Coordinates of N, CA and C and ligand atoms in Angstrom, one line a residue:
M1006 N 90.0 -1.7 43.5 CA 88.8 -1.4 43.6 C 88.4 -0.1 42.4
F1007 N 87.3 -0.9 41.7 CA 86.5 0.4 41.4 C 85.5 1.0 41.8
K1008 N 85.0 2.4 41.7 CA 83.6 2.5 42.8 C 82.6 3.4 42.0
N1009 N 83.7 3.9 39.9 CA 82.8 4.2 39.6 C 83.4 4.2 37.9
V1010 N 81.9 4.2 37.3 CA 82.4 3.5 35.7 C 81.3 4.6 35.2
I1011 N 82.1 4.8 34.3 CA 81.3 5.6 32.5 C 81.1 5.5 31.1
V1012 N 80.4 4.7 30.8 CA 79.7 4.6 29.4 C 78.9 5.8 28.8
K1013 N 79.2 5.4 27.7 CA 78.0 5.7 26.1 C 76.9 5.4 25.9
T1014 N 75.7 5.5 26.0 CA 74.8 5.0 25.2 C 75.1 4.8 23.3
P1015 N 75.1 3.2 22.8 CA 75.6 3.5 21.3 C 74.4 4.5 20.7
C1016 N 74.3 5.2 19.5 CA 74.7 6.1 18.7 C 73.6 4.4 17.1
K1017 N 72.4 5.3 17.0 CA 72.5 4.9 15.5 C 73.2 4.5 14.5
A1018 N 73.8 5.5 14.4 CA 75.5 5.4 13.3 C 76.0 4.6 13.3
I1019 N 76.2 4.2 15.1 CA 77.2 2.8 15.2 C 77.6 1.8 13.8
S1020 N 76.7 1.7 13.1 CA 76.2 1.2 11.8 C 77.4 1.3 10.9
E1021 N 77.8 3.2 11.2 CA 79.0 3.3 10.7 C 80.4 4.0 11.1
G1022 N 80.5 2.6 12.5 CA 82.3 2.8 13.2 C 83.1 2.1 11.9
I1023 N 83.5 2.5 12.6 CA 85.3 1.7 11.8 C 85.5 0.0 11.9
S1024 N 86.3 -0.9 10.9 CA 86.1 -1.9 11.1 C 86.8 -2.2 10.5
S1025 N 88.2 -2.9 11.1 CA 88.6 -3.5 10.0 C 88.0 -5.2 9.5
N1026 N 86.8 -4.7 10.0 CA 86.3 -7.0 9.3 C 85.4 -6.4 9.0
P1027 N 85.2 -6.2 7.5 CA 83.8 -5.4 6.9 C 82.7 -7.2 7.2
E1028 N 83.4 -7.7 6.5 CA 82.8 -9.2 6.7 C 82.1 -9.2 7.6
L1029 N 82.1 -9.3 9.5 CA 81.4 -9.5 9.6 C 79.8 -8.9 9.4
G1030 N 80.1 -8.1 8.9 CA 79.3 -7.3 8.5 C 79.0 -6.3 9.4
K1031 N 77.4 -5.3 9.6 CA 77.5 -3.7 10.7 C 76.8 -3.5 11.5
P1032 N 77.2 -3.4 12.2 CA 76.1 -3.9 13.8 C 74.5 -3.3 13.2
D1033 N 74.0 -3.5 14.5 CA 72.7 -3.7 14.5 C 72.7 -2.5 15.5
Y1034 N 71.9 -1.6 15.8 CA 70.9 -0.9 16.4 C 70.9 -1.0 17.9
E1035 N 69.5 -1.9 17.4 CA 68.8 -1.8 18.4 C 69.5 -3.5 19.1
K1036 N 69.9 -4.1 18.5 CA 71.3 -5.6 18.9 C 71.4 -4.5 19.9
A1037 N 73.1 -3.8 19.4 CA 73.6 -2.9 20.3 C 72.8 -2.5 21.7
L1038 N 72.2 -2.3 20.9 CA 71.6 -1.2 22.8 C 71.3 -2.1 23.9
V1039 N 70.4 -3.5 23.3 CA 70.2 -4.8 24.2 C 71.3 -5.0 24.5
Q1040 N 72.2 -5.5 24.1 CA 73.9 -5.8 24.4 C 74.0 -4.5 25.3
H1041 N 74.4 -3.3 25.1 CA 75.0 -2.6 25.9 C 74.2 -2.4 27.6
A1042 N 72.5 -2.5 27.4 CA 72.2 -2.3 28.8 C 72.7 -3.9 29.9
A1043 N 72.6 -4.9 28.7 CA 72.9 -6.0 29.5 C 74.6 -5.8 30.6
Y1044 N 75.7 -5.0 29.6 CA 76.3 -4.8 29.9 C 77.0 -3.8 31.3
I1045 N 76.0 -2.9 31.3 CA 75.6 -2.2 31.8 C 75.2 -2.8 33.6
K1046 N 74.2 -3.8 33.1 CA 74.0 -4.7 34.0 C 75.1 -5.4 34.8
A1047 N 75.7 -5.8 34.0 CA 76.6 -6.9 34.6 C 77.8 -6.2 35.6
L1048 N 78.3 -4.8 34.5 CA 78.9 -3.9 35.8 C 78.9 -3.7 37.0
E1049 N 77.1 -3.1 37.6 CA 76.5 -2.9 38.5 C 76.5 -3.9 39.5
S1050 N 76.8 -5.2 39.3 CA 76.6 -6.6 39.7 C 78.1 -6.3 40.5
C1051 N 79.2 -5.8 39.4 CA 80.1 -5.9 40.7 C 80.3 -4.8 41.8
G1052 N 79.1 -4.1 41.5 CA 79.5 -3.1 42.9 C 79.6 -1.8 42.3
V1053 N 80.0 -1.4 41.6 CA 80.6 0.3 41.3 C 79.1 0.4 40.9
Q1054 N 78.8 2.5 40.1 CA 78.3 3.5 39.9 C 78.4 3.2 39.1
V1055 N 77.3 3.5 37.3 CA 77.4 3.6 36.1 C 77.2 5.0 36.0
T1056 N 77.4 5.6 35.2 CA 77.2 6.8 34.8 C 76.9 6.8 32.8
V1057 N 75.9 7.1 32.8 CA 75.7 6.9 31.2 C 75.2 7.5 30.6
L1058 N 76.1 8.1 30.0 CA 76.1 9.0 29.2 C 75.4 9.3 27.9
P1059 N 74.2 9.7 27.4 CA 73.7 10.0 26.5 C 74.0 9.5 24.9
A1060 N 73.0 9.2 24.1 CA 74.3 8.9 23.2 C 74.2 9.7 21.9
D1061 N 75.4 10.1 21.0 CA 76.0 11.2 20.3 C 75.4 10.9 18.6
E1062 N 75.6 11.0 18.1 CA 74.8 10.8 16.5 C 75.8 11.6 15.7
A1063 N 77.2 12.0 16.9 CA 78.0 13.0 15.4 C 79.4 12.0 15.4
F1064 N 79.4 11.0 16.5 CA 80.4 10.0 16.8 C 79.8 9.0 16.3
P1065 N 79.8 8.5 15.3 CA 79.8 6.7 15.5 C 80.6 5.7 16.4
D1066 N 81.4 6.0 16.8 CA 82.2 5.3 17.7 C 82.3 5.4 19.2
S1067 N 81.4 6.3 18.7 CA 81.5 6.9 21.0 C 80.8 6.4 22.0
C1068 N 80.7 5.5 21.6 CA 80.1 4.6 23.0 C 81.8 3.6 23.5
F1069 N 82.6 3.4 22.7 CA 83.8 3.0 23.2 C 84.5 4.3 24.1
V1070 N 84.0 4.2 25.4 CA 84.6 5.7 25.9 C 85.5 5.5 26.3
E1071 N 86.3 4.3 26.7 CA 87.7 3.8 27.1 C 88.7 4.9 26.2
D1072 N 88.0 5.3 25.1 CA 90.1 5.2 24.4 C 89.6 7.2 24.2
T1073 N 88.2 7.4 25.1 CA 88.3 9.5 25.1 C 90.2 9.2 26.6
A1074 N 89.9 8.8 27.7 CA 90.5 9.3 28.9 C 91.0 7.9 29.0
V1075 N 92.2 8.1 29.9 CA 93.0 7.6 31.5 C 93.0 7.6 32.1
L1076 N 91.3 7.2 32.8 CA 91.5 7.3 34.2 C 92.0 7.1 35.7
T1077 N 92.6 7.8 35.9 CA 93.8 7.5 37.0 C 93.1 7.2 38.7
E1078 N 94.3 6.9 40.0 CA 93.3 7.6 41.3 C 94.0 8.6 41.7
R1079 N 94.9 9.4 41.3 CA 95.7 10.9 41.2 C 95.0 11.3 40.3
C1080 N 94.4 11.6 38.9 CA 94.6 12.1 37.5 C 93.7 11.6 36.3
A1081 N 93.3 12.3 35.9 CA 92.6 11.7 34.6 C 93.5 12.0 33.1
I1082 N 93.4 12.1 32.2 CA 94.6 12.0 31.4 C 93.3 12.2 30.3
I1083 N 93.0 13.3 29.4 CA 92.6 13.1 27.9 C 93.3 13.1 27.3
S1084 N 92.4 12.1 26.1 CA 93.2 11.6 25.0 C 93.1 12.3 23.6
N1085 N 93.6 12.4 22.6 CA 93.9 12.2 21.5 C 94.0 11.3 20.5
P1086 N 92.5 10.5 20.2 CA 92.6 9.5 19.8 C 93.4 9.5 17.8
G1087 N 94.1 9.0 17.7 CA 94.9 8.6 16.0 C 93.7 8.8 15.4
A1088 N 92.2 8.4 15.4 CA 91.5 7.8 14.7 C 90.6 9.1 14.2
E1089 N 91.2 9.6 13.3 CA 90.6 11.8 12.6 C 89.0 11.3 12.7
S1090 N 88.2 10.3 13.0 CA 86.2 10.7 13.2 C 86.6 10.7 14.1
R1091 N 87.7 10.5 15.3 CA 87.2 10.1 16.6 C 87.6 11.1 17.3
K1092 N 88.1 11.6 17.0 CA 88.7 13.5 17.8 C 88.0 13.7 18.9
G1093 N 86.9 13.9 18.3 CA 86.1 15.0 19.1 C 85.6 14.3 19.7
E1094 N 85.3 13.3 19.9 CA 84.6 12.7 21.5 C 85.8 12.9 22.4
T1095 N 86.2 13.7 22.7 CA 87.4 13.8 24.0 C 86.2 15.3 24.4
A1096 N 86.1 16.4 24.1 CA 85.7 17.8 23.7 C 83.7 17.2 24.6
A1097 N 83.8 16.4 24.2 CA 82.0 15.6 24.6 C 82.3 14.8 26.1
M1098 N 83.5 14.2 26.2 CA 83.3 13.6 27.4 C 83.9 14.0 28.6
L1099 N 84.5 15.3 28.2 CA 85.4 16.3 29.0 C 84.2 16.9 31.0
P1100 N 83.4 17.6 30.5 CA 82.9 17.6 31.3 C 81.6 16.3 32.5
C1101 N 82.2 15.0 32.1 CA 81.5 14.2 32.6 C 82.6 14.3 33.7
I1102 N 84.2 13.9 33.0 CA 84.7 14.0 33.9 C 85.3 15.5 34.9
E1103 N 85.3 16.5 34.9 CA 85.4 17.8 35.8 C 84.5 17.0 36.7
Q1104 N 83.1 16.0 36.7 CA 82.4 15.8 37.7 C 82.9 15.4 38.5
F1105 N 84.3 14.6 37.9 CA 84.1 13.2 39.1 C 86.3 13.7 39.2
Y1106 N 87.1 14.9 38.7 CA 88.3 15.7 38.6 C 88.6 16.3 39.3
D1107 N 88.9 17.4 39.8 CA 89.5 18.6 39.8 C 90.3 18.7 38.9
K1108 N 90.0 20.0 38.8 CA 90.0 20.8 37.0 C 91.8 20.4 37.2
G1109 N 92.3 21.0 38.3 CA 94.5 20.1 38.2 C 94.7 19.5 38.3
A1110 N 93.8 18.3 38.8 CA 94.3 17.5 38.2 C 93.6 16.6 36.9
I1111 N 93.8 17.3 35.6 CA 92.7 16.8 34.4 C 93.8 17.7 33.3
E1112 N 95.1 16.6 32.6 CA 95.7 16.9 32.0 C 95.3 16.2 30.9
F1113 N 95.9 16.7 29.4 CA 95.6 16.8 27.8 C 96.9 15.6 27.1
I1114 N 96.4 14.9 26.4 CA 97.1 14.4 25.1 C 97.3 16.1 23.8
K1115 N 98.4 17.1 23.4 CA 98.1 17.5 22.8 C 98.6 16.7 21.5
A1116 N 97.7 17.0 20.1 CA 98.6 17.5 18.1 C 100.3 17.9 18.3
P1117 N 100.0 17.6 18.1 CA 100.6 16.0 17.5 C 100.8 14.7 17.9
G1118 N 101.1 14.8 18.9 CA 100.4 14.0 19.8 C 99.3 12.7 20.1
T1119 N 99.1 11.9 19.5 CA 97.9 11.2 19.9 C 97.5 9.7 20.8
L1120 N 97.0 9.7 21.1 CA 97.0 8.8 22.2 C 95.2 7.6 22.5
E1121 N 95.5 6.1 22.1 CA 93.7 6.3 23.0 C 93.7 4.8 24.2
G1122 N 92.9 5.4 24.8 CA 93.1 4.5 25.9 C 92.8 3.3 25.7
G1123 N 92.0 2.1 25.4 CA 92.4 1.4 24.9 C 94.1 0.6 24.5
D1124 N 95.6 1.6 24.3 CA 96.5 1.4 24.7 C 96.7 1.5 25.5
V1125 N 96.3 1.4 26.9 CA 96.7 1.4 28.2 C 96.7 1.4 29.0
M1126 N 97.2 0.0 29.8 CA 96.8 -0.6 30.4 C 97.3 -0.9 32.0
M1127 N 96.4 -0.7 33.0 CA 97.2 0.0 34.4 C 97.6 -1.5 35.1
I1128 N 99.0 -1.4 35.8 CA 99.1 -2.3 36.5 C 99.5 -2.0 38.3
G1129 N 98.7 -1.9 38.9 CA 99.8 -1.1 39.8 C 100.1 0.3 39.5
E1130 N 101.3 1.0 40.3 CA 101.9 2.7 39.6 C 102.3 2.4 38.0
T1131 N 102.5 0.8 37.6 CA 103.0 1.1 35.4 C 101.9 1.2 35.3
L1132 N 102.1 2.2 33.7 CA 100.6 2.1 32.9 C 101.6 2.2 31.7
Y1133 N 101.6 0.4 31.3 CA 102.2 0.1 30.2 C 100.3 0.5 28.9
V1134 N 101.7 1.5 27.6 CA 100.8 2.0 26.3 C 101.5 1.1 25.5
G1135 N 100.5 1.2 24.6 CA 100.7 0.4 23.2 C 101.1 1.5 21.9
L1136 N 102.4 1.7 21.1 CA 102.5 2.3 20.3 C 102.1 1.9 19.3
S1137 N 100.6 2.6 18.5 CA 99.7 1.4 18.0 C 99.7 2.2 16.7
A1138 N 99.0 2.1 15.5 CA 98.1 2.8 14.5 C 97.9 4.1 15.0
R1139 N 97.3 4.0 16.2 CA 96.4 5.1 17.4 C 96.9 5.9 17.7
T1140 N 97.8 4.7 18.9 CA 99.3 6.0 19.3 C 100.4 6.2 18.7
N1141 N 100.9 7.2 19.1 CA 102.0 8.2 18.4 C 103.0 7.9 19.5
A1142 N 104.1 8.2 18.8 CA 105.6 8.5 19.7 C 105.3 9.7 20.2
E1143 N 104.9 10.5 19.5 CA 104.8 11.6 20.3 C 103.3 11.6 21.9
G1144 N 102.8 10.8 21.2 CA 101.3 10.9 22.5 C 102.2 10.2 24.1
I1145 N 103.1 9.5 23.7 CA 103.5 8.3 24.7 C 104.7 9.2 25.6
E1146 N 104.9 9.8 24.6 CA 106.5 10.7 25.5 C 105.1 11.6 26.3
Q1147 N 104.5 12.6 26.3 CA 103.9 13.4 26.8 C 103.2 12.5 27.3
F1148 N 102.2 10.7 27.5 CA 102.0 10.6 28.3 C 102.5 10.3 29.8
S1149 N 104.3 10.1 29.0 CA 104.9 9.7 30.2 C 105.5 10.7 31.5
K1150 N 105.3 11.9 30.2 CA 105.8 13.3 31.3 C 104.6 13.4 32.3
I1151 N 103.4 13.3 32.5 CA 102.3 14.0 33.0 C 102.4 12.3 33.8
L1152 N 102.5 11.1 33.6 CA 102.2 10.6 34.4 C 104.1 10.1 36.1
E1153 N 105.1 10.9 35.0 CA 105.9 10.7 36.3 C 105.9 12.2 36.8
K1154 N 105.2 13.1 37.5 CA 104.7 13.7 37.3 C 103.5 13.7 38.3
Y1155 N 102.7 12.2 38.0 CA 102.5 12.0 39.7 C 102.5 10.4 39.8
G1156 N 103.7 10.5 39.9 CA 104.4 9.5 41.0 C 104.3 8.1 40.0
Y1157 N 103.2 7.8 38.9 CA 103.1 6.9 38.2 C 104.6 5.4 36.9
K1158 N 104.6 5.2 36.3 CA 105.6 4.5 36.0 C 105.2 4.6 34.6
C1159 N 105.8 4.9 33.7 CA 105.3 4.7 31.6 C 106.5 3.2 31.1
V1160 N 105.6 2.3 30.5 CA 106.2 1.5 29.7 C 105.6 1.5 28.1
A1161 N 106.3 2.3 27.4 CA 105.9 1.5 26.1 C 106.2 0.0 25.2
V1162 N 105.0 -0.1 24.5 CA 104.9 -1.2 23.8 C 104.8 -1.1 22.5
P1163 N 105.5 -1.6 22.1 CA 105.6 -1.2 20.4 C 104.6 -2.8 20.0
L1164 N 103.2 -2.3 19.3 CA 102.2 -3.4 19.1 C 102.5 -3.7 17.3
E1165 N 102.7 -4.6 16.7 CA 102.2 -5.1 15.8 C 101.8 -5.2 14.7
K1166 N 100.6 -5.8 15.2 CA 99.7 -6.4 14.1 C 97.8 -6.0 14.9
V1167 N 98.1 -5.8 16.3 CA 96.8 -5.6 16.5 C 96.3 -3.9 16.9
L1168 N 95.1 -3.6 17.3 CA 94.2 -2.4 16.9 C 95.4 -1.6 18.5
H1169 N 94.8 -2.0 19.4 CA 95.3 -1.3 20.6 C 96.1 -2.4 21.6
L1170 N 96.6 -1.6 22.4 CA 96.7 -2.9 23.6 C 96.4 -3.9 23.6
K1171 N 95.5 -3.1 24.8 CA 94.2 -3.6 24.9 C 93.3 -5.4 24.3
T1172 N 93.3 -5.1 23.5 CA 93.4 -5.9 21.8 C 93.1 -7.3 23.1
G1173 N 95.0 -6.8 22.7 CA 95.7 -8.1 22.8 C 96.4 -8.7 24.7
V1174 N 96.6 -8.1 25.3 CA 96.7 -8.2 26.7 C 95.9 -7.5 27.6
N1175 N 95.1 -8.6 28.7 CA 94.8 -7.5 29.3 C 95.3 -8.1 31.3
Y1176 N 95.0 -6.9 31.7 CA 95.6 -8.1 33.2 C 94.0 -7.9 34.1
L1177 N 94.5 -9.3 35.4 CA 92.7 -10.0 35.6 C 92.8 -9.6 37.4
G1178 N 94.5 -9.8 36.9 CA 94.6 -9.3 39.0 C 95.8 -10.3 39.5
G1179 N 96.7 -10.2 40.6 CA 97.4 -10.4 40.9 C 98.5 -10.3 39.8
R1180 N 99.2 -11.4 39.7 CA 100.5 -11.2 38.3 C 99.4 -11.8 36.9
D1181 N 98.5 -11.5 37.4 CA 97.6 -12.8 35.9 C 97.4 -11.3 34.9
L1182 N 97.6 -12.3 33.7 CA 97.8 -11.6 32.9 C 96.7 -12.1 31.7
L1183 N 95.6 -12.2 30.8 CA 95.4 -12.6 29.7 C 96.7 -12.3 28.4
V1184 N 97.2 -13.5 27.9 CA 97.9 -12.4 26.6 C 97.4 -13.4 25.3
S1185 N 97.4 -13.3 24.0 CA 97.0 -13.6 23.5 C 98.0 -13.0 22.6
G1186 N 98.2 -13.9 21.2 CA 99.0 -13.2 19.4 C 100.0 -12.9 20.3
E1187 N 100.3 -11.7 19.2 CA 101.9 -11.4 19.4 C 101.7 -11.1 21.2
F1188 N 101.0 -10.9 21.9 CA 101.4 -10.9 23.3 C 102.6 -11.9 24.5
I1189 N 102.3 -13.4 24.3 CA 102.6 -14.3 24.4 C 103.8 -14.0 24.2
D1190 N 105.1 -13.6 24.0 CA 106.3 -13.7 23.9 C 106.9 -12.4 23.8
K1191 N 105.8 -11.4 24.6 CA 106.8 -9.9 24.8 C 107.7 -10.0 26.0
S1192 N 108.9 -9.4 25.7 CA 109.3 -9.3 26.7 C 108.6 -8.2 28.0
E1193 N 108.2 -7.4 27.8 CA 107.5 -6.2 28.6 C 106.7 -7.6 30.0
F1194 N 106.6 -8.8 28.9 CA 105.2 -9.0 30.4 C 106.1 -10.3 31.0
E1195 N 107.3 -10.9 30.8 CA 107.9 -12.2 30.2 C 107.2 -12.0 32.3
S1196 N 107.8 -11.3 33.3 CA 107.8 -12.0 34.6 C 106.6 -12.1 35.3
F1197 N 105.1 -11.8 34.1 CA 103.8 -12.2 35.0 C 103.3 -13.5 34.3
N1198 N 102.2 -13.6 35.1 CA 101.5 -15.2 35.4 C 101.5 -15.4 34.2
K1199 N 100.9 -16.0 33.1 CA 100.5 -15.9 31.4 C 99.1 -16.8 30.9
I1200 N 98.0 -15.8 30.9 CA 97.2 -17.1 31.1 C 96.9 -16.9 29.8
T1201 N 97.2 -17.8 28.2 CA 97.5 -18.0 27.1 C 96.0 -18.0 26.5
V1202 N 95.4 -17.4 24.9 CA 93.7 -17.5 24.7 C 94.4 -18.0 23.5
P1203 N 94.2 -18.6 22.7 CA 93.8 -18.8 21.9 C 93.7 -18.7 20.6
E1204 N 94.3 -18.8 19.5 CA 94.2 -17.7 18.6 C 92.5 -18.1 17.6
S1205 N 92.3 -19.0 17.8 CA 90.0 -19.1 17.9 C 89.6 -18.6 19.2
E1206 N 90.6 -17.7 20.0 CA 89.3 -16.9 20.4 C 89.9 -15.9 20.9
A1207 N 90.8 -15.3 20.0 CA 91.5 -14.1 20.2 C 91.0 -13.3 20.4
Y1208 N 89.1 -13.6 20.0 CA 88.5 -11.6 20.6 C 88.7 -11.6 22.4
A1209 N 88.0 -12.7 22.3 CA 88.0 -13.0 24.1 C 89.4 -12.5 24.8
A1210 N 90.5 -11.7 24.2 CA 91.8 -11.6 24.9 C 91.6 -10.5 25.8
N1211 N 90.4 -9.7 25.1 CA 89.9 -8.6 26.4 C 88.1 -8.8 26.9
C1212 N 88.6 -9.0 28.3 CA 88.3 -9.3 29.7 C 88.1 -8.1 30.1
I1213 N 87.5 -8.4 30.6 CA 87.8 -6.6 32.3 C 87.6 -7.6 33.5
R1214 N 87.7 -7.2 34.6 CA 88.7 -7.3 36.3 C 87.8 -6.1 36.9
V1215 N 86.9 -6.5 37.3 CA 85.6 -5.3 37.5 C 84.8 -6.0 39.4
N1216 N 86.0 -5.2 40.2 CA 85.8 -6.1 41.2 C 85.5 -7.5 41.4
S1217 N 84.4 -7.6 42.1 CA 85.0 -9.8 41.9 C 84.7 -9.9 41.3
A1218 N 84.8 -9.9 40.4 CA 84.3 -10.7 39.4 C 85.2 -10.3 37.6
V1219 N 85.4 -11.1 36.8 CA 85.8 -11.1 35.4 C 85.0 -11.5 34.6
I1220 N 84.4 -9.8 33.6 CA 83.3 -9.9 33.0 C 83.8 -9.9 31.2
A1221 N 83.1 -11.1 30.2 CA 83.9 -12.4 29.7 C 83.2 -11.5 28.4
P1222 N 83.4 -11.5 27.1 CA 82.5 -11.6 26.2 C 81.8 -13.6 26.1
E1223 N 80.6 -13.5 25.6 CA 79.8 -14.6 25.2 C 80.3 -15.4 24.1
G1224 N 80.3 -17.0 24.6 CA 81.0 -17.8 23.5 C 82.1 -18.0 23.2
Y1225 N 82.7 -17.2 24.7 CA 84.3 -18.3 24.3 C 84.2 -18.7 25.4
E1226 N 84.5 -20.3 25.2 CA 84.5 -21.3 27.1 C 85.3 -21.0 26.6
G1227 N 86.7 -21.4 26.1 CA 88.1 -22.0 26.1 C 89.0 -20.4 27.4
V1228 N 88.2 -19.6 26.7 CA 89.4 -18.7 27.9 C 88.1 -18.7 29.2
K1229 N 86.8 -18.8 28.9 CA 86.1 -18.6 29.8 C 86.7 -19.6 31.7
K1230 N 86.8 -21.2 30.8 CA 87.6 -21.9 31.7 C 88.9 -21.4 32.3
A1231 N 89.4 -21.0 31.3 CA 90.7 -21.1 31.8 C 91.1 -19.8 33.0
V1232 N 90.6 -18.5 32.3 CA 90.4 -17.2 33.8 C 89.1 -18.1 34.9
E1233 N 88.5 -18.7 35.1 CA 88.0 -19.3 36.2 C 89.1 -20.7 36.8
A1234 N 89.4 -21.5 35.8 CA 90.9 -22.0 36.6 C 91.5 -21.7 37.2
A1235 N 92.3 -19.9 37.1 CA 92.8 -19.1 38.1 C 91.8 -18.9 38.6
G1236 N 90.5 -19.1 39.0 CA 90.0 -18.6 40.0 C 89.4 -17.7 40.5
Y1237 N 89.1 -16.7 38.6 CA 87.6 -15.9 39.0 C 86.6 -16.0 38.7
K1238 N 86.0 -15.5 39.3 CA 84.6 -15.6 38.4 C 84.1 -15.4 37.5
V1239 N 83.6 -15.5 36.9 CA 83.3 -14.5 34.9 C 82.0 -14.9 34.8
I1240 N 81.6 -13.7 34.7 CA 80.4 -13.2 34.1 C 80.4 -13.2 32.5
T1241 N 79.7 -13.2 32.0 CA 79.7 -13.1 30.3 C 78.6 -12.4 30.1
V1242 N 79.0 -12.0 29.1 CA 77.9 -10.8 28.0 C 77.9 -11.3 26.4
D1243 N 77.3 -10.9 25.6 CA 77.1 -10.5 24.5 C 77.3 -9.9 23.7
T1244 N 78.3 -9.3 22.9 CA 78.7 -8.4 22.3 C 79.2 -8.5 21.2
S1245 N 78.6 -9.1 20.6 CA 78.2 -10.0 19.1 C 78.4 -8.2 17.9
E1246 N 77.6 -7.7 18.0 CA 77.5 -5.8 17.6 C 78.6 -5.2 17.7
F1247 N 79.0 -5.2 19.1 CA 80.6 -4.6 19.6 C 81.4 -4.9 18.4
R1248 N 81.5 -6.2 18.3 CA 82.8 -6.8 17.6 C 82.8 -6.7 16.2
K1249 N 81.5 -6.4 15.6 CA 82.2 -6.6 14.3 C 82.2 -5.3 13.8
I1250 N 82.9 -4.1 14.7 CA 83.2 -2.4 14.7 C 84.9 -2.4 15.8
D1251 N 84.9 -3.8 15.4 CA 86.6 -4.4 16.2 C 86.3 -3.7 18.2
G1252 N 85.8 -3.5 18.8 CA 84.9 -2.7 19.8 C 84.9 -4.6 20.7
G1253 N 85.9 -4.2 22.1 CA 85.2 -5.0 23.2 C 84.7 -4.9 24.1
L1254 N 85.0 -5.3 24.9 CA 84.5 -5.1 26.8 C 85.0 -3.9 27.3
S1255 N 86.4 -3.7 26.6 CA 87.0 -2.3 27.6 C 86.6 -1.7 27.1
C1256 N 87.3 -1.6 25.7 CA 86.5 -0.2 24.9 C 85.4 0.4 25.5
L1257 N 84.0 -0.5 26.2 CA 82.8 0.1 26.4 C 82.9 1.4 27.7
S1258 N 83.7 1.8 28.9 CA 83.8 1.6 29.7 C 84.8 2.6 29.9
L1259 N 84.9 3.0 31.3 CA 86.0 3.7 31.4 C 85.9 3.7 33.3
R1260 N 86.2 2.5 33.7 CA 86.7 2.1 34.6 C 87.1 2.7 36.0
F1261 N 86.9 3.8 37.2 CA 87.7 3.8 38.2 C 87.1 4.4 39.5
Ligands
CIR1804 C1 87.8 1.7 16.2 O1 88.4 1.3 15.3 O2 88.0 3.3 16.4 C2 86.5 0.9 16.6 N1 85.9 0.9 16.0 C3 86.9 0.4 17.7 C4 87.4 1.4 18.9 C5 87.8 0.3 20.1 N2 88.2 0.5 21.3 C6 89.1 -0.3 22.4 O3 89.2 -0.6 21.6 N3 89.6 0.8 23.3

């Protein structure tokens, strides 16, 4: 069960966020605010307490708080984003995390190691971490040592195409994983029950399970039906503006 969620209000500079899909256009700030507010409502309907941090104009991608930290029951790990323009986001997040964790239980990924939280998926006591364009081998090495100290296991998963691990694989509950593209056949996940997302709905592989429900992006009926058929209650929210800069549902929050 998650009790807490941290989110950050999108800033006006969101229009300058990093995008691998410039053909989708730039996010509309006003629309992003409306969608973000609906996202918070959806989270609250799942019984979590949402901490909303103010917008930070210095960092266009700063609403994607997931990338700044990995929060577990036993420790918080402050990341070191691989994207140059995002590195300063972690310092801004630290005071908030200090309100929830003892100083001694806050760890840090340090340069030359890089790691972004979007590359980390936690299933029980195992944390899968993507070796990606944003998370390097040194970052994973540091992460693994930290996790070992707290009794967690780390499994590295080399990525081939997607931005982050959770762009294409997300844990729903029990043994259920939502998988798309390169994750359909990866050996690391062969023992799971896989709900396969078709290429045409690949964006919706990034859903989040929050207590009694799965929050999914609006407009991906195939994924919604498949997740419902697996026995989950689904809540949908419109994420069109975040999608324009490669942001999904998980990226917008830290859940713990
Ligand atoms: C970036 O490229 O860093 C942002 N535009 C999108 C971050 C998405 N975060 C995530 O998947 N955890």
